[in-house]
Coordinates of C-alpha atoms in Angstrom, one line a residue:
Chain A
X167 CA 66.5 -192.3 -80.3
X168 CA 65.8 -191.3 -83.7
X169 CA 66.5 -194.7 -86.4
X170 CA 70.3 -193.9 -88.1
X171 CA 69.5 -193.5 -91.8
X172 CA 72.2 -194.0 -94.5
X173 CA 71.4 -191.4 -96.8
X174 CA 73.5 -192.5 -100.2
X175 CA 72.1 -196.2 -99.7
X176 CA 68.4 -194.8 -99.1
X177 CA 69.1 -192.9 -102.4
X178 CA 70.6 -195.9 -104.0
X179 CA 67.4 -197.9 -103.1
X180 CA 65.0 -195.4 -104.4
X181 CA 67.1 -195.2 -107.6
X182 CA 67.1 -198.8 -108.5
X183 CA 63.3 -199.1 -107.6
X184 CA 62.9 -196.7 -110.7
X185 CA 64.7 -198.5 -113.0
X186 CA 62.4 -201.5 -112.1
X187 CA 59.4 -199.2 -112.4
X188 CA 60.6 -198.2 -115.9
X189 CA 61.4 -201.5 -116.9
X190 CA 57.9 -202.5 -116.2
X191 CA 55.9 -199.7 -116.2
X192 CA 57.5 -197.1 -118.7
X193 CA 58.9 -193.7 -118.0
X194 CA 54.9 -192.8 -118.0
X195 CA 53.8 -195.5 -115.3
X196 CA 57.1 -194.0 -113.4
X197 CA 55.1 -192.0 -110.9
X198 CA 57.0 -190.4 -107.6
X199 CA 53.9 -192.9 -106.0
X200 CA 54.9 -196.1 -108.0
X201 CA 58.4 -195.8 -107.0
X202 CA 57.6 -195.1 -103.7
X203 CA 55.6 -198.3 -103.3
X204 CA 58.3 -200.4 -105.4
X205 CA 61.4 -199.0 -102.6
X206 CA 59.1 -199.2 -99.7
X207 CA 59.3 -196.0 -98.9
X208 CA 56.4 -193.2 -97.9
X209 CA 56.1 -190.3 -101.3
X210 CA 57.0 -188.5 -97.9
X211 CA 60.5 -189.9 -97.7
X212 CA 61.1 -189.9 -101.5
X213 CA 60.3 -186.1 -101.4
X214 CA 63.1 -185.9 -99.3
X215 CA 65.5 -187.3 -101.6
X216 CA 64.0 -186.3 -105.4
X217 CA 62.5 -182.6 -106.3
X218 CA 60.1 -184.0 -108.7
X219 CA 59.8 -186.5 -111.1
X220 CA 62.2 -185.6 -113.3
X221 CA 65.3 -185.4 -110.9
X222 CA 64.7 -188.9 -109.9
X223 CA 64.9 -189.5 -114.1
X224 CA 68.3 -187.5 -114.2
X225 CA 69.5 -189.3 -111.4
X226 CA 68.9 -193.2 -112.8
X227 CA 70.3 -192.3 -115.9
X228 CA 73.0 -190.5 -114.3
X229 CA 73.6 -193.5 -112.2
X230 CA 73.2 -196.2 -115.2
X231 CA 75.8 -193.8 -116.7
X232 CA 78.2 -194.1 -114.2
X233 CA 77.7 -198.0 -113.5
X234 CA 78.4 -198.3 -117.4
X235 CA 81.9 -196.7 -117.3
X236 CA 82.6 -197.6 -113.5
X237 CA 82.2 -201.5 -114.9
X238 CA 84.3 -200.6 -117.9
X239 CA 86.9 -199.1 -115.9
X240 CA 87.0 -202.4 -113.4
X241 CA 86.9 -205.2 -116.3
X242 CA 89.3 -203.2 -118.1
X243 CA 91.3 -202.6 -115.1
X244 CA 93.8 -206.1 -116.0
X245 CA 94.2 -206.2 -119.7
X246 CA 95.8 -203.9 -122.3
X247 CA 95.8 -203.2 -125.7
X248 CA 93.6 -204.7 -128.4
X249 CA 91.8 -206.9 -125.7
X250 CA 91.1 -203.5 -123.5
X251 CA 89.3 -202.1 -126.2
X252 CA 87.0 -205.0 -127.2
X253 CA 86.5 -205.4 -123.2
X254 CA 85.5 -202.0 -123.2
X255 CA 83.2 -201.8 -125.8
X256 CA 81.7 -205.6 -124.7
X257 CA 81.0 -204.0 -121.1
X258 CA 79.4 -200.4 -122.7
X259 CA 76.9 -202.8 -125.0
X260 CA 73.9 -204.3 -123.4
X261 CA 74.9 -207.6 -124.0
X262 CA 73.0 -209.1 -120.3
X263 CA 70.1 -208.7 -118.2
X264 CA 71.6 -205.7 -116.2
X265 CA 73.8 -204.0 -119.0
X266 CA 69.9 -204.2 -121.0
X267 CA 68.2 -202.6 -117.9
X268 CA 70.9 -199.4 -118.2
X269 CA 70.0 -199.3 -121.8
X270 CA 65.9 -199.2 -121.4
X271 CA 66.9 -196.3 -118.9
X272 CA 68.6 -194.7 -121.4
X273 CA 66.4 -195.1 -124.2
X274 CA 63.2 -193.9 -122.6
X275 CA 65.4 -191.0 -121.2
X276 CA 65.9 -190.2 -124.9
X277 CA 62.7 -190.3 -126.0
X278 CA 61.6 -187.5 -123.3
X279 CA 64.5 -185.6 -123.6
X280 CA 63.6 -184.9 -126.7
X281 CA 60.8 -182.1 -125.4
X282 CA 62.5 -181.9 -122.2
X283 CA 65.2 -178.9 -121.9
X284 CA 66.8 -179.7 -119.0
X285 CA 66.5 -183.5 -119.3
X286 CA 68.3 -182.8 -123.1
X287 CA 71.2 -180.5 -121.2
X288 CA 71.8 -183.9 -119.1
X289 CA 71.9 -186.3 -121.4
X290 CA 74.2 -184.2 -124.0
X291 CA 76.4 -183.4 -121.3
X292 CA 76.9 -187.6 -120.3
X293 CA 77.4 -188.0 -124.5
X294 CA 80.4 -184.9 -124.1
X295 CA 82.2 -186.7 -121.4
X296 CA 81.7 -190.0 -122.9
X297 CA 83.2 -189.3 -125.7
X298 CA 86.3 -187.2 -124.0
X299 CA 86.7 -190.8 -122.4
X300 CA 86.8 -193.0 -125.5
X301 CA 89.3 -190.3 -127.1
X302 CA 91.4 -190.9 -124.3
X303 CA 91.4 -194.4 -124.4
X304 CA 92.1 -194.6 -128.1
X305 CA 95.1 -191.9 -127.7
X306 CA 96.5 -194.7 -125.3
X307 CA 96.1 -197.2 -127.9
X308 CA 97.3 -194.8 -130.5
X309 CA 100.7 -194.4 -128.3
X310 CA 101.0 -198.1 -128.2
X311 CA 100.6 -197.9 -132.0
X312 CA 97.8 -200.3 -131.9
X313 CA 95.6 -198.0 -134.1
X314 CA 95.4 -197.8 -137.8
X315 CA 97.3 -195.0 -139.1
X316 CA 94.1 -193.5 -140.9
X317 CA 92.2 -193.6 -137.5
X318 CA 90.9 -190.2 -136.7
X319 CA 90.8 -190.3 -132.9
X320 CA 88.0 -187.5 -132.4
X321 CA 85.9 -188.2 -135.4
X322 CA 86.4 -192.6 -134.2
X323 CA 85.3 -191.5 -130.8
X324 CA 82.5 -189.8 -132.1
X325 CA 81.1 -193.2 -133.9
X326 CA 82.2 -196.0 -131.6
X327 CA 79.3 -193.6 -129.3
X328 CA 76.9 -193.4 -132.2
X329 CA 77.5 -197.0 -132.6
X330 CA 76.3 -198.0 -128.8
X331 CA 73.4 -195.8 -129.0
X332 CA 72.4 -197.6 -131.9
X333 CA 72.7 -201.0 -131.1
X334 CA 71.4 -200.2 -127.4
X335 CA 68.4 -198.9 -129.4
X336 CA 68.1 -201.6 -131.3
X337 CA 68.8 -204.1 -128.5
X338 CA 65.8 -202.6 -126.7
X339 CA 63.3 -202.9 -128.9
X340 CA 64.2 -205.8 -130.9
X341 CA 66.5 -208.3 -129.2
X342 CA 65.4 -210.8 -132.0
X343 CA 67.0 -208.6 -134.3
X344 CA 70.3 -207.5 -132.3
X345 CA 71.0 -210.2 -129.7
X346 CA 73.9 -210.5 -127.4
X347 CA 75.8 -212.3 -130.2
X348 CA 75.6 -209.6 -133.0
X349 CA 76.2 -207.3 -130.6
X350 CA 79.8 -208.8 -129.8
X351 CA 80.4 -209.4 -133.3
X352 CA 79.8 -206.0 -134.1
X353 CA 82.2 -204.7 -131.4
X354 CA 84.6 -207.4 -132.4
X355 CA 84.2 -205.9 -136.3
X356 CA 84.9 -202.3 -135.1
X357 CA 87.9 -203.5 -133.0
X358 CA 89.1 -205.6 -136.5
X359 CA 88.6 -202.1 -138.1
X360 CA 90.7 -199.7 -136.6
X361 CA 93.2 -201.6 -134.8
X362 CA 96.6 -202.9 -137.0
Chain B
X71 CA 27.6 -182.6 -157.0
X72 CA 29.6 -183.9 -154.4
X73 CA 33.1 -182.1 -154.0
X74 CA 35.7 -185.0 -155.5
X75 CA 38.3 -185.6 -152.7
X76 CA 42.1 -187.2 -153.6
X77 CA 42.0 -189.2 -150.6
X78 CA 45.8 -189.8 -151.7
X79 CA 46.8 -186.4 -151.5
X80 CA 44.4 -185.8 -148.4
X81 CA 46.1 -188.6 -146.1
X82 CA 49.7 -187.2 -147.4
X83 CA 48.6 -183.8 -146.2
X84 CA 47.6 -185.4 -142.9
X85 CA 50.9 -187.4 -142.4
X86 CA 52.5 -184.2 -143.3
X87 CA 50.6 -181.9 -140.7
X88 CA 51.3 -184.9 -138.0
X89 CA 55.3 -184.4 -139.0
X90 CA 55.0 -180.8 -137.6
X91 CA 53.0 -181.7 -135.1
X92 CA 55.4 -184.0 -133.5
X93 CA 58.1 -181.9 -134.2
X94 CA 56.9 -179.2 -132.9
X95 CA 55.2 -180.6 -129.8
X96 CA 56.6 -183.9 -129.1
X97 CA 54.5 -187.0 -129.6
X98 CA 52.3 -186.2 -126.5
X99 CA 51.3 -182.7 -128.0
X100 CA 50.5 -185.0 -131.0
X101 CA 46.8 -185.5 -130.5
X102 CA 43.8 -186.5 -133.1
X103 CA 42.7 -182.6 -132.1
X104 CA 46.1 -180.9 -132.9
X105 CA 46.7 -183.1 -135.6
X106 CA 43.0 -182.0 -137.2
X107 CA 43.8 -178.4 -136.7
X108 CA 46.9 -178.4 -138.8
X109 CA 45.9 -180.1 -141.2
X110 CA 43.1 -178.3 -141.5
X111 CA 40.3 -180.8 -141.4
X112 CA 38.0 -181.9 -139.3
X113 CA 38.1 -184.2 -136.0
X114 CA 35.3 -186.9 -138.0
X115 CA 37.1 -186.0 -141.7
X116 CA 40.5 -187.4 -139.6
X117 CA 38.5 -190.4 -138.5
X118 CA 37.9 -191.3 -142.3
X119 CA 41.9 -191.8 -142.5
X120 CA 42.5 -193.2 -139.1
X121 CA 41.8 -195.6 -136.5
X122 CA 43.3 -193.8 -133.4
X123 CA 46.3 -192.1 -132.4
X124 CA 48.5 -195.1 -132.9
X125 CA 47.6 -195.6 -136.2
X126 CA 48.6 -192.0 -137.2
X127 CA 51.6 -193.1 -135.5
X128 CA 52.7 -195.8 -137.5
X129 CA 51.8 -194.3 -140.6
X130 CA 53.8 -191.5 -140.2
X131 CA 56.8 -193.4 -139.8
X132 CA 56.0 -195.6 -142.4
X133 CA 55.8 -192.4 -144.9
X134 CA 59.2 -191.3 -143.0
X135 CA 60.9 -194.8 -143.6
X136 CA 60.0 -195.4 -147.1
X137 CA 60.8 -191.5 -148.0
X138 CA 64.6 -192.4 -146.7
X139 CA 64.2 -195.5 -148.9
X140 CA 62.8 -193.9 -152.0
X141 CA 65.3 -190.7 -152.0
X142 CA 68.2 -192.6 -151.6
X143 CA 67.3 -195.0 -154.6
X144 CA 66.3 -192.1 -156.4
X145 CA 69.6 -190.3 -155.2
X146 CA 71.9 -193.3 -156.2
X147 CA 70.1 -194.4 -159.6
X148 CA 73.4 -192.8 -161.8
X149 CA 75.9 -193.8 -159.4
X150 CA 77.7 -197.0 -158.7
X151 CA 80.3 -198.4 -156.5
X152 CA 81.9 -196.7 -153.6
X153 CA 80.0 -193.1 -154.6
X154 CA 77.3 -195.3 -154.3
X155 CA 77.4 -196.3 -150.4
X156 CA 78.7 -193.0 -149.5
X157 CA 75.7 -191.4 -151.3
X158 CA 73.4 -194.2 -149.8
X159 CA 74.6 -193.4 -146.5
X160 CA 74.6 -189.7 -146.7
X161 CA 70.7 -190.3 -147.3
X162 CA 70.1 -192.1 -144.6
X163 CA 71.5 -189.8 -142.4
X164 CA 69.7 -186.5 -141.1
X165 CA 72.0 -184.2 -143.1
X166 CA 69.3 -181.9 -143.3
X167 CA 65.7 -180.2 -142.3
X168 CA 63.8 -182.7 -144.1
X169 CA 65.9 -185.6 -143.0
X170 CA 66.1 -184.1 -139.6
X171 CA 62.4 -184.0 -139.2
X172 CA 62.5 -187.9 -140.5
X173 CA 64.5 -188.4 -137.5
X174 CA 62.5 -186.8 -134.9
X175 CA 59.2 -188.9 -136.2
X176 CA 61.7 -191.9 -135.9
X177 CA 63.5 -190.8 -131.9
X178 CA 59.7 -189.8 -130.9
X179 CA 58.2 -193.5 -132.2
X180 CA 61.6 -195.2 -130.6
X181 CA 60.6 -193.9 -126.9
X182 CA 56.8 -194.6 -127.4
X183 CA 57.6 -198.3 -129.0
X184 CA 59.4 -198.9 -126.2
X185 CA 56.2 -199.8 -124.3
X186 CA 53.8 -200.2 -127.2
X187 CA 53.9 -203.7 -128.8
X188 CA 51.8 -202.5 -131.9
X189 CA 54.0 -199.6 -132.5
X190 CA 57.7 -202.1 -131.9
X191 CA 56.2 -204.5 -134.0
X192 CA 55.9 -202.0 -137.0
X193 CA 59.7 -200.7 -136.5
X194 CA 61.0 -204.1 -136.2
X195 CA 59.9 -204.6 -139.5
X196 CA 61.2 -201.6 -140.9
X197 CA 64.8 -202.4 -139.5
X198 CA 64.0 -206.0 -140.8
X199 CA 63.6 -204.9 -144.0
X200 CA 66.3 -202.0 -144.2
X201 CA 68.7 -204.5 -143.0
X202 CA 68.1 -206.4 -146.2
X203 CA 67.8 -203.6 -148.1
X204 CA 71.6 -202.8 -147.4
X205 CA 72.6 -206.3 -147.5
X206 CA 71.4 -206.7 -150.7
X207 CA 73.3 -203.0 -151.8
X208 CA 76.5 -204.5 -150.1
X209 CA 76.7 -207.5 -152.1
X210 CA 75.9 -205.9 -155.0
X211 CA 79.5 -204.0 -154.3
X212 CA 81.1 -207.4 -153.5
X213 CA 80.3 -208.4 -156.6
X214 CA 82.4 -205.6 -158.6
X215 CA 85.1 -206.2 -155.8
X216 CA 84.8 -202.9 -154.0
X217 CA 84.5 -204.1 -150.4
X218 CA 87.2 -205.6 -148.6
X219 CA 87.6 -209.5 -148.5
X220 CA 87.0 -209.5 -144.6
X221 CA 83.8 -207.8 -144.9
X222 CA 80.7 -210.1 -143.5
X223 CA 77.8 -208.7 -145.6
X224 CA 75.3 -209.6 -142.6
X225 CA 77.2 -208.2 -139.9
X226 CA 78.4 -205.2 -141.5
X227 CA 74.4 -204.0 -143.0
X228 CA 73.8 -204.9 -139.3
X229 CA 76.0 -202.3 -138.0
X230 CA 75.5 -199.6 -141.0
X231 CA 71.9 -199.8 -139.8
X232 CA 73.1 -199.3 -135.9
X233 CA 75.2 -196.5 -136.5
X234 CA 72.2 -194.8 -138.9
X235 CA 70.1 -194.6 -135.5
X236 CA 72.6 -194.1 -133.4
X237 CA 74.5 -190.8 -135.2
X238 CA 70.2 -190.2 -135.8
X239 CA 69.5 -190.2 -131.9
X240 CA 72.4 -187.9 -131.3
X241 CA 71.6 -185.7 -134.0
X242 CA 68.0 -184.8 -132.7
X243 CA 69.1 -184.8 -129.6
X244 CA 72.6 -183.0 -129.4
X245 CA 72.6 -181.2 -132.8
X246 CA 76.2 -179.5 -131.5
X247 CA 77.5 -182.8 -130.9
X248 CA 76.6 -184.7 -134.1
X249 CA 76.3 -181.9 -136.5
X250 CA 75.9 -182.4 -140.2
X251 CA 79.6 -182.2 -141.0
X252 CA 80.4 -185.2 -138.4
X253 CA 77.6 -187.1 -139.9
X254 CA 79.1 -186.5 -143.1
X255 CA 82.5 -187.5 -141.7
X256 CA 81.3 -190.8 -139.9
X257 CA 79.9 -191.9 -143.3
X258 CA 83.4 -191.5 -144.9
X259 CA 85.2 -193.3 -142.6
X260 CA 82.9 -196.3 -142.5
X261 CA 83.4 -196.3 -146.2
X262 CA 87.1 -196.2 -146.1
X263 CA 86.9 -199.4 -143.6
X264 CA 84.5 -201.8 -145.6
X265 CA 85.6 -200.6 -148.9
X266 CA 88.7 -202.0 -150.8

């Protein structure tokens, strides 16, 4: 009797193996072979689930992506107002060990995406619908009249995104210079900024 | 007679030629090679100017960072107070070819420091010292009372400096998502918030 396989959680395996791979290794020591060796799986069976290299890379950002604004949706789901957005902004930042993970994904994602077409399209199409997301949220707060009058909802959305790449830049290669509390300062600033 | 050689001018025109390089090839098409052929020297007259690949590496940036520095002092030397940061800002930012290309050398050193201790070593210095840099400008405006009582000069050059490489990521990497006039935009608004 052939062995029962749960596809998604094989997948799910292989993708957090990257991440670990990258972590350590780089997005250059993150071979189809190294991440086969760090699931425990045969290059054979990751074949099965990846085209090449760069679909396993658009499918651990992808699912870093999603984790982020999954998390943000769940520690958000309880609180309102004022507190929702600096929740929100606390659980987009990489203020611990696994936020910092999704953000060395993300950074060395950048860096090839910048010669890579397709791996580009991907990443500019997460940054669209992130910021469609933090619009909505602020029109909510904008209908609670918890937003400054002056506040620009687009044009806001626009740098509270610029603002987490930049500190999850920063965060990656120099935690010494923008640890876990700056970071929450900062958010805390932005919320202080915009909110009445 | 020997032929008299501006070794000045010569490593400029070798930091320039690496520039295109890199922006045209990423930094893995930058090689001691192509980097020779642009310029239009010699593989042994490039080893006169430079250890290895790294080295042309940081010293690109290094030209990049303090070109930022020097045209936004040289930009801001008749202005004062709130023109001032907006000017200062609008330097900083890749508002155009020139600064665009300062951006790339910057996005394309990000991904590679990420795994390079040399290379993160050399751009935690820079943002060291461009941290102070706008500290310094943002007490400066305290003192004539143009920034807003609640201001925290530390925390705020801190996250000037975040959004800088954060709307600079975006803009190499998603031109139609952070064009110039958003740039432009972002800068205003941050000004409106910190200054009185």
């Amino acid at each position: 009797m052939p062995k029962i396989v749960d596809h998604d959680q094989r997948r799910g395996e292989v993708l957090e193996a990257t991440w670990r791979v990258i972590r350590r290794s780089g997005l250059e020591g993150a071979t189809v072979r190294e991440i086969a060796r760090e699931a425990g799986f045969s290059n054979g069976v990751l074949a099965h689930y990846f085209k090449d290299k760069n679909d396993i890379l658009v499918k651990a950002h992808q699912l870093a992506f999603d984790r982020v604004y999954e998390r943000v949706s769940r520690a958000t789901s309880e609180k309102s107002g004022i507190e929702l957005l600096r929740t929100m902004l606390y659980e987009a930042l990489p203020l611990d060990e696994e936020r910092l993970i999704e953000a060395v994904v993300d950074v060395s994602f950048l860096g090839r995406a910048l010669y890579d077409a397709d791996l580009k399209s991907v990443r500019l199409e997460s940054a669209a619908s992130a910021r469609i997301w933090w619009a909505a949220h602020l029109t909510r707060l904008r209908e609670e009249n918890l937003l400054k009058p002056d506040v620009d909802i687009e044009l806001v959305a626009g740098w509270i995104l610029a603002m987490i790449d930049g500190v999850s830049v920063q965060a990656v290669l120099f935690p010494e210079l923008m640890d876990a509390a700056l970071q929450q300062r900062i958010a805390d600033d932005l919320v202080l900024r915009i909110c009445s």
